[in-house]
Amino acid sequence: IEGAEIEALQSINFDLIDIRFMTIEHGNRKGMKNVFDDYLKQFGYKVHRVNEWDIEFTKWVYLKKNFIN
């Protein structure tokens, strides 16, 4: 969703949908990496990798739980 990434994320019910990995285009817009990071960390996501245009998130809590079992 070009230009409405944060609004799209805010529309997801993370209690019902378990997304383990996502890539979001920040488009090198000032401050957007922090906006996405600040919003998603409350749901257990951590930054996996950042490049010039995208930021990738992984839900580490989910992965650790599955690796232990």
mmCIF file with all atom_site columns, C-alpha atoms in Angstrom:
data_model
loop_
_atom_site.group_PDB
_atom_site.id
_atom_site.type_symbol
_atom_site.label_atom_id
_atom_site.label_alt_id
_atom_site.label_comp_id
_atom_site.label_asym_id
_atom_site.label_entity_id
_atom_site.label_seq_id
_atom_site.pdbx_PDB_ins_code
_atom_site.Cartn_x
_atom_site.Cartn_y
_atom_site.Cartn_z
_atom_site.occupancy
_atom_site.B_iso_or_equiv
_atom_site.pdbx_formal_charge
_atom_site.auth_seq_id
_atom_site.auth_comp_id
_atom_site.auth_asym_id
_atom_site.auth_atom_id
_atom_site.pdbx_PDB_model_num
ATOM 1  C CA . ILE A 1 1  ? 0.000  0.000   0.000  1.00 0.00 ? 1  ILE A CA 1
ATOM 2  C CA . GLU A 1 2  ? 2.052  2.885   -1.300 1.00 0.00 ? 2  GLU A CA 1
ATOM 3  C CA . GLY A 1 3  ? 2.310  5.676   1.267  1.00 0.00 ? 3  GLY A CA 1
ATOM 4  C CA . ALA A 1 4  ? -0.153 4.178   3.766  1.00 0.00 ? 4  ALA A CA 1
ATOM 5  C CA . GLU A 1 5  ? 2.041  1.518   5.324  1.00 0.00 ? 5  GLU A CA 1
ATOM 6  C CA . ILE A 1 6  ? 1.518  2.552   8.953  1.00 0.00 ? 6  ILE A CA 1
ATOM 7  C CA . GLU A 1 7  ? -2.251 2.784   8.479  1.00 0.00 ? 7  GLU A CA 1
ATOM 8  C CA . ALA A 1 8  ? -2.260 -0.722  6.984  1.00 0.00 ? 8  ALA A CA 1
ATOM 9  C CA . LEU A 1 9  ? -0.267 -2.060  9.944  1.00 0.00 ? 9  LEU A CA 1
ATOM 10 C CA . GLN A 1 10 ? -2.602 -0.368  12.415 1.00 0.00 ? 10 GLN A CA 1
ATOM 11 C CA . SER A 1 11 ? -5.566 -2.121  10.797 1.00 0.00 ? 11 SER A CA 1
ATOM 12 C CA . ILE A 1 12 ? -4.143 -5.594  11.567 1.00 0.00 ? 12 ILE A CA 1
ATOM 13 C CA . ASN A 1 13 ? -5.395 -7.357  14.677 1.00 0.00 ? 13 ASN A CA 1
ATOM 14 C CA . PHE A 1 14 ? -2.131 -8.946  15.823 1.00 0.00 ? 14 PHE A CA 1
ATOM 15 C CA . ASP A 1 15 ? -4.028 -10.926 18.485 1.00 0.00 ? 15 ASP A CA 1
ATOM 16 C CA . LEU A 1 16 ? -5.767 -12.865 15.703 1.00 0.00 ? 16 LEU A CA 1
ATOM 17 C CA . ILE A 1 17 ? -3.138 -12.884 12.950 1.00 0.00 ? 17 ILE A CA 1
ATOM 18 C CA . ASP A 1 18 ? 0.358  -14.226 13.582 1.00 0.00 ? 18 ASP A CA 1
ATOM 19 C CA . ILE A 1 19 ? 2.778  -12.788 11.027 1.00 0.00 ? 19 ILE A CA 1
ATOM 20 C CA . ARG A 1 20 ? 6.288  -14.112 11.612 1.00 0.00 ? 20 ARG A CA 1
ATOM 21 C CA . PHE A 1 21 ? 8.201  -12.045 9.062  1.00 0.00 ? 21 PHE A CA 1
ATOM 22 C CA . MET A 1 22 ? 7.400  -8.890  7.122  1.00 0.00 ? 22 MET A CA 1
ATOM 23 C CA . THR A 1 23 ? 9.103  -6.411  4.847  1.00 0.00 ? 23 THR A CA 1
ATOM 24 C CA . ILE A 1 24 ? 7.862  -2.837  4.842  1.00 0.00 ? 24 ILE A CA 1
ATOM 25 C CA . GLU A 1 25 ? 8.960  -0.115  2.451  1.00 0.00 ? 25 GLU A CA 1
ATOM 26 C CA . HIS A 1 26 ? 10.116 2.957   4.341  1.00 0.00 ? 26 HIS A CA 1
ATOM 27 C CA . GLY A 1 27 ? 11.188 4.649   1.109  1.00 0.00 ? 27 GLY A CA 1
ATOM 28 C CA . ASN A 1 28 ? 14.056 6.384   2.867  1.00 0.00 ? 28 ASN A CA 1
ATOM 29 C CA . ARG A 1 29 ? 11.507 8.810   4.361  1.00 0.00 ? 29 ARG A CA 1
ATOM 30 C CA . LYS A 1 30 ? 12.900 10.564  7.405  1.00 0.00 ? 30 LYS A CA 1
ATOM 31 C CA . GLY A 1 31 ? 11.767 8.970   10.658 1.00 0.00 ? 31 GLY A CA 1
ATOM 32 C CA . MET A 1 32 ? 9.658  6.198   9.124  1.00 0.00 ? 32 MET A CA 1
ATOM 33 C CA . LYS A 1 33 ? 11.986 3.402   10.246 1.00 0.00 ? 33 LYS A CA 1
ATOM 34 C CA . ASN A 1 34 ? 11.458 4.511   13.834 1.00 0.00 ? 34 ASN A CA 1
ATOM 35 C CA . VAL A 1 35 ? 7.692  4.843   13.359 1.00 0.00 ? 35 VAL A CA 1
ATOM 36 C CA . PHE A 1 36 ? 7.448  1.232   12.178 1.00 0.00 ? 36 PHE A CA 1
ATOM 37 C CA . ASP A 1 37 ? 9.841  -0.045  14.844 1.00 0.00 ? 37 ASP A CA 1
ATOM 38 C CA . ASP A 1 38 ? 8.053  1.792   17.666 1.00 0.00 ? 38 ASP A CA 1
ATOM 39 C CA . TYR A 1 39 ? 4.673  0.488   16.559 1.00 0.00 ? 39 TYR A CA 1
ATOM 40 C CA . LEU A 1 40 ? 5.632  -3.143  15.925 1.00 0.00 ? 40 LEU A CA 1
ATOM 41 C CA . LYS A 1 41 ? 7.793  -3.775  18.990 1.00 0.00 ? 41 LYS A CA 1
ATOM 42 C CA . GLN A 1 42 ? 4.666  -3.750  21.191 1.00 0.00 ? 42 GLN A CA 1
ATOM 43 C CA . PHE A 1 43 ? 3.619  -6.932  19.352 1.00 0.00 ? 43 PHE A CA 1
ATOM 44 C CA . GLY A 1 44 ? 6.953  -8.705  19.815 1.00 0.00 ? 44 GLY A CA 1
ATOM 45 C CA . TYR A 1 45 ? 8.637  -7.728  16.544 1.00 0.00 ? 45 TYR A CA 1
ATOM 46 C CA . LYS A 1 46 ? 12.300 -6.824  16.196 1.00 0.00 ? 46 LYS A CA 1
ATOM 47 C CA . VAL A 1 47 ? 14.177 -5.356  13.265 1.00 0.00 ? 47 VAL A CA 1
ATOM 48 C CA . HIS A 1 48 ? 15.826 -8.094  11.245 1.00 0.00 ? 48 HIS A CA 1
ATOM 49 C CA . ARG A 1 49 ? 17.474 -5.986  8.553  1.00 0.00 ? 49 ARG A CA 1
ATOM 50 C CA . VAL A 1 50 ? 17.297 -2.493  7.061  1.00 0.00 ? 50 VAL A CA 1
ATOM 51 C CA . ASN A 1 51 ? 18.332 -1.397  3.609  1.00 0.00 ? 51 ASN A CA 1
ATOM 52 C CA . GLU A 1 52 ? 17.971 1.851   1.683  1.00 0.00 ? 52 GLU A CA 1
ATOM 53 C CA . TRP A 1 53 ? 14.272 1.303   0.944  1.00 0.00 ? 53 TRP A CA 1
ATOM 54 C CA . ASP A 1 54 ? 12.940 -1.456  3.216  1.00 0.00 ? 54 ASP A CA 1
ATOM 55 C CA . ILE A 1 55 ? 12.876 -2.578  6.814  1.00 0.00 ? 55 ILE A CA 1
ATOM 56 C CA . GLU A 1 56 ? 12.345 -6.236  7.728  1.00 0.00 ? 56 GLU A CA 1
ATOM 57 C CA . PHE A 1 57 ? 10.794 -7.434  10.965 1.00 0.00 ? 57 PHE A CA 1
ATOM 58 C CA . THR A 1 58 ? 10.782 -10.840 12.616 1.00 0.00 ? 58 THR A CA 1
ATOM 59 C CA . LYS A 1 59 ? 8.640  -11.980 15.491 1.00 0.00 ? 59 LYS A CA 1
ATOM 60 C CA . TRP A 1 60 ? 11.470 -13.447 17.576 1.00 0.00 ? 60 TRP A CA 1
ATOM 61 C CA . VAL A 1 61 ? 9.296  -14.608 20.466 1.00 0.00 ? 61 VAL A CA 1
ATOM 62 C CA . TYR A 1 62 ? 7.411  -16.965 18.142 1.00 0.00 ? 62 TYR A CA 1
ATOM 63 C CA . LEU A 1 63 ? 10.583 -18.344 16.578 1.00 0.00 ? 63 LEU A CA 1
ATOM 64 C CA . LYS A 1 64 ? 12.309 -19.003 19.900 1.00 0.00 ? 64 LYS A CA 1
ATOM 65 C CA . LYS A 1 65 ? 9.270  -20.834 21.225 1.00 0.00 ? 65 LYS A CA 1
ATOM 66 C CA . ASN A 1 66 ? 9.197  -23.152 18.199 1.00 0.00 ? 66 ASN A CA 1
ATOM 67 C CA . PHE A 1 67 ? 12.939 -23.824 18.245 1.00 0.00 ? 67 PHE A CA 1
ATOM 68 C CA . ILE A 1 68 ? 12.799 -24.895 21.877 1.00 0.00 ? 68 ILE A CA 1
ATOM 69 C CA . ASN A 1 69 ? 9.967  -27.378 21.288 1.00 0.00 ? 69 ASN A CA 1
#
